[in-house]
Amino acid sequence: MSSDALVQAGEPAPGDLGLGSDLPRSGGARLSVWVLRRIALSLLTLLGVSIIVFLATQTLPGDPAREILGHVTPAQVAAFNKLHGLDKPLLTQYVDWLKNTVTGSFGSSIATHEAVTHLIGRRGLNTLALVLLSALISIPLSLLIGTISAVRRDRPVDHGIQTVLLTLTAMPEFVIALLLLVLFATTVFTWLPAVAVIGPGETAFQNPEMLVLPVAALVLAVVPYVARLQRATMIDVLESEYVHMARLKGLREGTIIRRHAMRNSLVAAIQGSSLTLIYLTGGVVTIEFLFAYPGLGSALTSAVQTRDLPVIQAIVLVFAAAYVLINLCADLLTVYVTPKLRTQFR
Amino acid sequence: MSTQAIELPAARAGRGRRSAAARALRQRRTQVGLVITLLVLAVALFGPLFAQYEPSAIVSIPAQGPSAQFPLGTDALGRDVLSRVLWGGRGLVWMAFLATALGVLVGAALGMLAGYSRSWLDDALMRTMDVILAFPQIILVLLFVSMLGTKLWLVSVLIAISWVPQVARVARGVTTEIVEREYIQAAEAIKTPARRILRKEVLPNIITPLAVEFGLRLTWSIALVAAISFLGFGIQPPNADWGLMISENREIITIQPLPLVVPAVCIALLAIGTNFVTDGFARAVARTSGGEG
Amino acid sequence: MTPDPAAATSIVAEVEGLRVEVAASGAEIVDQASFTVGEGEVVGLVGESGSGKTTAALALLGYARRGTRIAAGRVVVAGIDMLALSAEEMRGVRGKVISYVPQDPTVALNPGLRIGLQLEETLSEHTGASAAERAERIATVLEEVRLPTDRQFLKRYAHQLSGGQQQRVCIAMAFLLQPKLIVMDEPTTGLDVSTQAHVLKIIREMCQRHRASAVYVSHDLAVISNLAQRVIVMYAGRLVEVGPSDAIFEQPGHPYTAKLIEAIPDLEAKMTLVAIPGKVPPPGQRPGGCVFADRCDFAIDKCRAAAPPYEKLREQDVLCIRAVELDRGKRQRSAQHPTAAAGTGAQGPALLKVAGVDAFYGERQVLAGVSFELHPSECIALVGESGSGKTTLSRAVAGLHHKWTGEIEVDQTPVATTVAQRPKELCRRMQYVFQSPFNSLNPRRSIGDAVRGPIQQFFGLRGKAADERVAAALERVSLPARAMDRYPDELSGGERQRVAIARALAAEPEILICDEVTSALDTSVQAAIIDLLQDLQQQERLGILFVTHNIALVRTIAERVLVLSEGTVVEEGLTATVLDTPHHPYTRSLIEDTPNITEGGQPHRVVAGADVGE
Ligand code: SF4
């Protein structure tokens, strides 16, 4: 028998989580080649995103000139179009637009005349605070709940947890937030501020009590989703042959869970974390609107109301870029923690 | 040739799918979910028949508490909350349903195509899906609504598009797994045309996972449609809509929470109900069919 | 059951009245199981799928899989009453007093942990040994199973080892703490014969060196006959026969054992394979009297009335009321009567001619210059281990493999590379039967739909005309026409494989390519399928290309044999010639490594390495 290390078909897991994973398959090239390929793919996705945003904002009906200038003569429209390069061929327009985008020149807000980069910086920090704080709480919480539920599978604890989780996943985050609001800020208790009041020069960190309700709502919305994934993964792992084997070797239950089970649900934890972050980036839109929280989400909502194109473009691009980046990191980490994927490149 | 014919056991009653539905209905949670869903659906679809007032008619002073005349009080503009609740679910239900059906249909078709083709087409389709996936759903909708205006069909189509990549991934996953099976090769070995293989061999095997997908996506479509209305880009005032009612009455939340809480609870119950039913079905499927993709 | 005198020396394990049930329904998986394991003794626990052999073996460790439970009985190992232990006490016993070797090491070893840690933790959780002591012990045992002991090796992950190495790691793990009893659950099932021979040799060595007792679970009677001193035959959850290995294989007492032995293909002589009709009754549907009654040729009313007691027959305990009465002494296998059509040999023009075929998988070449000819009414066996390229060859012939070069001719006409490029008529003449009947039928389509496929495709028939053809095709494989309305999950593995063959026959082919068609089936079912194929070959003048990894099957089915190794044909010729006087060293080792039932008393050809330690 030869000592060849034959690798069977690639890992099945992450694709099932509905994530943008393109994990290496067996017999692939070197690790560095795969990493470069993966990064290139991310850039390609971003390029696709930019095309969609460009087409949506620059070419769809709803003439920007008319929109901005109000009632104007055709000559004025033509002048405006020339000024903004709108009379050039589409491809040229796109290339110009992309150049500006990549260099961060988004122009300034039509409504407030604030530089878009400035607005994003200011608001982005607030959103980042909201997202990171929520993620920091919900990731460990969901992993814990999922694991407990899996270990106590089909017992009353599990059934109870399942019902609560199913209930919470179904509810839109703004409904959860509203119910929290009614409960804690208005009628029943009036402990917490109902609306976030953060001055223009301040950041969310200076007003921690403003964050309580929005973060609580986001956590309640995202935990069930990831906890259920974690439970499913843990159950698979606990039913695996290597866990049976560990039991038959007479290992302590604690060792089995910690060493044998947790180690192999790490991939799910990473994918779960990335899912959490992605979910949160979408969830902030309604939450910020409800609490009048000065973040990117509420900025987007008002920009859409006023058709403030430069702001819409920039914010949409920021969100999409965040998605692509989170996904990329998750995939790289997944390969890093999966020996079978990591070592097959050597 | 061995002479005696082989004895077969008595035919089993009912095929896998029907018994899965039956099993699902035996679970308490599924029953609860079904009852809730039907109740809320009844309110949404037939509610307008029972509404006492025009939903957009201003009938009294704003922010009144419940009374005999206005069982749920009045809203920020002095309209009857009960009438608005009875009218406010129809659009939501239809939009969510249409968006889900369209999204699952298109997603499944593309996913099957990608999974079966095993060629550049697969790559091209899935890369395109990746691009759409990069937009958080609500942001995709907002982006296009900002350009094309708040049209209800548009919102439904946009939500459908935002589901396509997710459903396509699932359909593709199941399809690629099925395509590896020997029965597909057996069909290919006798030169069965690809369309026939997709329809006769692949489709029957992914119907059940797709049914589960439909349920899941429906639950979240309800949440999405409600969120869009809540942000003001769905059904427009003065029409009644549960999501819209929540944002319209934000100012009076401290005085009179009912105009916000009742529609919020309706949205929540509908989504919870469909989610319970889907979960029950998914569990039953997992239990009945081992050999399924 | 009376205690076995052979084991009277010192008993290491004793099982009494064991019953394991499905927790939800209470249906018995194993019932009334009583046996002992003597010190230093290897007991073979043999049975087909659904017999409950693994369940019974795991009960020795006090273990029941999820959804099952040990409902009654006593299990005593090394004086410890396993079923009376607390969870913590049980943990202390498992791995230390009694250990376990899994069926499939590829999934039993944790993919995320290094081999070294997985060996190490067994020691650290059970003993207070220092790191140095642990390392030393691990090195000793690894050496005993002939694995490297260096740090580099211990730092590897399971997927970086070959199948045989992984299994040897598991064996080392089982011997680390010098347990009294080792339960081995089909440890060589997934391995190639040469690897299997090597692993078996190591198991034998280890058991002798450590004077350990072992329970060796297997479906393979040949392996058991070479390894075990005592054999337990299980059927439908009962121990139907227990006794010394030699005695059982020479003079089986239970009708089931006798049949099972006759179902095994013999490497050394061409035998008729006897199939057992019917199938094993699943838990909850087992008959009240003798569990074998429905399939037994000798069943009488009394058998069905009450569960039979054990009868003493020579050295065996037999669960059959007619054991003594039916005893015919030494077993006689009926040699196969040469039939007129068999072995027509190469005459006339070839039906299929393969010349200088090279095939590739991506960049890797998997076949190099393969040539052979197949004539009508002839069966050629294509033998090789995994990775030999045998399946690629058969797929290339069938047009299912895309990357090949060379010449393949049917009726002296060269064929195109893939199905897509070949004319319909050619595809019709050449039909393929796939390896796994669980995979080759669509679970969502009825049997009728499956068989109707080629009929519609090649003959354009629909409706009633098609149904008639379907019924005829099913009849040719001994299935009733009403099977048409059934779905695959309602049929057993053997029945499904018949359907797959019927589907091929429905195209009225001239060449049938059978790719490992029996490897997913139990021995007794395999015999029936082989029987069917032989009939078809003779009566319908089919040319059959029979691809297999099991050289023992070859003598029974094929006139000529092609031995494939690493993509080239290393030996080719008439079956008898090749098997009796193999020339190529690879063929020779393949034959040597293949276990064959050993008959008690007489000297027999031994498995490679059986003599180690003597
Ligand atoms: S008891 Fe009767 S049915 Fe059972 S094996 Fe013996 S003869 Fe056959």
Coordinates of N, CA, C and O in Angstrom, one line a residue, chain B residues 1-2 4-12 15 181-183 185-186 188-192 196 200-201 204-205 208 291-292, chain C residues 395 419-420 422 434 436 439-445 454 456-458 476 478 480 483 486-487 489-491 495 498 535 539:
Chain B
M1 N -33.3 -20.0 -16.4 CA -33.6 -18.8 -15.6 C -34.3 -19.2 -14.3 O -35.2 -20.1 -14.3
S2 N -34.0 -18.5 -13.2 CA -34.6 -18.9 -12.0 C -36.2 -18.7 -12.2 O -36.6 -17.6 -12.5
Q4 N -39.1 -19.1 -10.2 CA -40.1 -18.5 -9.4 C -40.0 -17.0 -9.5 O -38.8 -16.5 -9.3
A5 N -41.1 -16.3 -9.7 CA -41.0 -14.9 -9.8 C -40.9 -14.4 -8.3 O -41.2 -15.1 -7.4
I6 N -40.3 -13.2 -8.2 CA -40.0 -12.7 -6.9 C -41.3 -12.1 -6.3 O -42.1 -11.4 -6.9
E7 N -41.5 -12.5 -5.0 CA -42.7 -11.9 -4.3 C -42.4 -10.5 -3.9 O -41.4 -10.1 -3.4
L8 N -43.4 -9.6 -4.2 CA -43.3 -8.3 -3.7 C -44.1 -8.0 -2.5 O -45.2 -8.6 -2.4
P9 N -43.7 -7.2 -1.6 CA -44.6 -6.9 -0.5 C -45.8 -6.1 -1.0 O -45.8 -5.5 -2.1
A10 N -46.8 -6.0 -0.2 CA -48.0 -5.3 -0.5 C -47.6 -3.8 -0.8 O -46.7 -3.3 -0.1
A11 N -48.3 -3.2 -1.7 CA -47.9 -1.8 -2.1 C -48.2 -0.9 -0.9 O -49.1 -1.2 -0.1
R12 N -47.3 0.1 -0.7 CA -47.5 0.9 0.4 C -48.4 2.1 0.1 O -48.4 2.6 -1.0
R15 N -47.5 8.1 -1.3 CA -46.1 8.3 -1.6 C -45.5 9.3 -0.6 O -46.2 9.9 0.2
R181 N -25.8 11.3 -9.6 CA -26.4 9.9 -9.4 C -26.3 9.2 -10.7 O -26.4 9.7 -11.7
E182 N -26.3 7.8 -10.5 CA -26.2 7.0 -11.6 C -27.4 7.0 -12.5 O -27.4 6.7 -13.7
Y183 N -28.6 7.3 -11.9 CA -29.8 7.3 -12.8 C -29.8 8.3 -13.8 O -30.4 8.2 -14.9
Q185 N -26.9 9.3 -15.3 CA -26.1 8.8 -16.3 C -26.8 7.7 -17.1 O -26.6 7.6 -18.3
A186 N -27.6 6.9 -16.4 CA -28.4 5.9 -17.1 C -29.3 6.6 -18.2 O -29.4 6.1 -19.3
E188 N -28.7 9.5 -19.6 CA -27.8 10.0 -20.6 C -27.3 8.9 -21.5 O -27.1 9.2 -22.7
A189 N -27.1 7.8 -21.0 CA -26.5 6.7 -21.8 C -27.5 6.2 -22.9 O -27.0 5.6 -23.9
I190 N -28.8 6.5 -22.7 CA -29.7 6.2 -23.8 C -30.1 7.4 -24.6 O -31.1 7.4 -25.2
K191 N -29.3 8.4 -24.5 CA -29.5 9.6 -25.3 C -30.8 10.3 -25.0 O -31.4 10.8 -25.9
T192 N -31.2 10.3 -23.8 CA -32.4 11.1 -23.4 C -32.0 12.6 -23.5 O -31.0 13.0 -23.0
R196 N -35.7 16.7 -21.2 CA -36.4 15.6 -20.6 C -35.8 15.2 -19.3 O -36.5 14.9 -18.3
K200 N -38.0 15.2 -16.1 CA -38.5 13.9 -15.6 C -37.6 13.4 -14.5 O -38.1 12.7 -13.6
E201 N -36.3 13.6 -14.6 CA -35.5 13.0 -13.6 C -35.1 13.9 -12.4 O -35.0 13.5 -11.3
P204 N -38.6 16.1 -10.2 CA -39.3 15.4 -9.2 C -38.5 15.3 -7.9 O -39.1 15.3 -6.8
N205 N -37.2 15.3 -8.0 CA -36.4 15.2 -6.8 C -36.1 16.5 -6.1 O -35.7 16.5 -4.9
T208 N -39.5 18.8 -3.4 CA -39.7 18.9 -2.0 C -38.8 20.0 -1.4 O -39.2 20.9 -0.6
G291 N -33.5 9.0 1.2 CA -32.8 8.8 0.0 C -33.0 10.1 -0.9 O -32.7 10.0 -2.1
E292 N -33.5 11.1 -0.4 CA -33.7 12.3 -1.2 C -32.6 13.3 -1.2 O -31.8 13.4 -0.3
Chain C
R395 N -16.6 2.6 -18.8 CA -17.3 3.8 -19.2 C -16.9 4.4 -20.5 O -17.7 4.9 -21.3
V419 N -21.4 9.2 -26.0 CA -22.8 8.9 -26.3 C -23.4 10.0 -27.2 O -24.1 9.6 -28.2
A420 N -23.1 11.2 -26.9 CA -23.7 12.3 -27.7 C -23.3 12.2 -29.2 O -24.1 12.6 -30.0
R422 N -22.6 9.4 -30.7 CA -22.8 8.1 -31.3 C -24.3 8.0 -31.8 O -25.2 8.6 -31.2
F434 N -25.3 -0.2 -13.7 CA -24.4 0.5 -12.8 C -24.2 -0.2 -11.5 O -24.9 -1.1 -11.2
S436 N -24.4 0.7 -8.2 CA -25.3 0.7 -7.0 C -26.7 0.8 -7.4 O -27.2 1.8 -8.0
N439 N -28.6 3.8 -6.3 CA -28.2 5.1 -6.9 C -28.7 5.1 -8.4 O -28.8 6.2 -9.0
S440 N -28.9 4.0 -9.0 CA -29.1 4.0 -10.4 C -30.6 4.0 -10.8 O -31.0 4.0 -11.9
L441 N -31.5 4.0 -9.7 CA -32.9 4.2 -10.0 C -33.4 5.5 -9.3 O -33.0 5.8 -8.2
N442 N -34.1 6.3 -10.0 CA -34.6 7.5 -9.5 C -35.7 7.3 -8.4 O -36.7 6.7 -8.7
P443 N -35.4 7.7 -7.2 CA -36.4 7.4 -6.1 C -37.8 8.0 -6.4 O -38.7 7.6 -5.8
R444 N -37.8 9.0 -7.2 CA -39.1 9.7 -7.4 C -39.9 9.2 -8.7 O -40.9 9.7 -9.1
R445 N -39.3 8.2 -9.3 CA -40.0 7.6 -10.5 C -40.3 6.1 -10.3 O -39.5 5.4 -9.7
P454 N -35.9 3.4 -22.0 CA -35.3 3.0 -23.3 C -36.3 2.5 -24.3 O -36.0 2.7 -25.5
Q456 N -39.2 3.9 -24.9 CA -39.7 5.1 -25.6 C -38.6 5.6 -26.5 O -38.8 6.0 -27.7
Q457 N -37.4 5.6 -26.0 CA -36.3 6.3 -26.6 C -35.9 5.5 -27.9 O -35.6 6.1 -28.9
F458 N -35.8 4.2 -27.8 CA -35.3 3.4 -28.9 C -36.3 2.9 -29.9 O -36.1 2.7 -31.0
R476 N -38.3 -11.1 -17.7 CA -37.0 -11.7 -18.0 C -36.0 -11.6 -16.8 O -35.1 -12.4 -16.7
S478 N -37.3 -12.0 -13.7 CA -38.1 -12.7 -12.7 C -38.9 -11.7 -11.8 O -39.1 -12.0 -10.6
P480 N -42.5 -9.6 -11.2 CA -43.8 -9.6 -11.7 C -44.1 -8.3 -12.4 O -43.6 -7.2 -12.0
A483 N -44.8 -5.0 -10.6 CA -43.7 -4.2 -10.0 C -43.7 -2.8 -10.6 O -43.1 -1.9 -10.1
R486 N -44.5 0.2 -8.6 CA -43.8 0.4 -7.3 C -42.7 1.5 -7.5 O -42.3 1.8 -8.6
Y487 N -42.2 2.0 -6.3 CA -41.1 2.9 -6.4 C -39.9 2.2 -5.8 O -40.0 1.3 -5.0
D489 N -37.9 2.6 -3.4 CA -37.7 2.4 -2.0 C -38.6 1.3 -1.4 O -38.5 1.0 -0.2
E490 N -39.4 0.8 -2.3 CA -40.3 -0.3 -1.8 C -39.6 -1.7 -2.1 O -40.1 -2.7 -1.7
L491 N -38.5 -1.6 -2.8 CA -37.8 -2.8 -3.2 C -36.5 -3.0 -2.4 O -35.9 -2.1 -2.0
E495 N -33.7 -6.7 -5.7 CA -34.8 -6.4 -6.6 C -34.5 -5.2 -7.4 O -34.8 -5.1 -8.6
R498 N -32.2 -6.0 -10.2 CA -33.0 -6.7 -11.2 C -33.7 -5.7 -12.1 O -33.7 -5.8 -13.4
D535 N -27.8 -16.8 -17.0 CA -28.9 -17.2 -17.8 C -29.0 -16.3 -19.1 O -29.2 -16.8 -20.2
Q539 N -28.9 -17.7 -22.8 CA -30.1 -17.8 -23.6 C -30.3 -16.7 -24.6 O -31.0 -16.8 -25.6

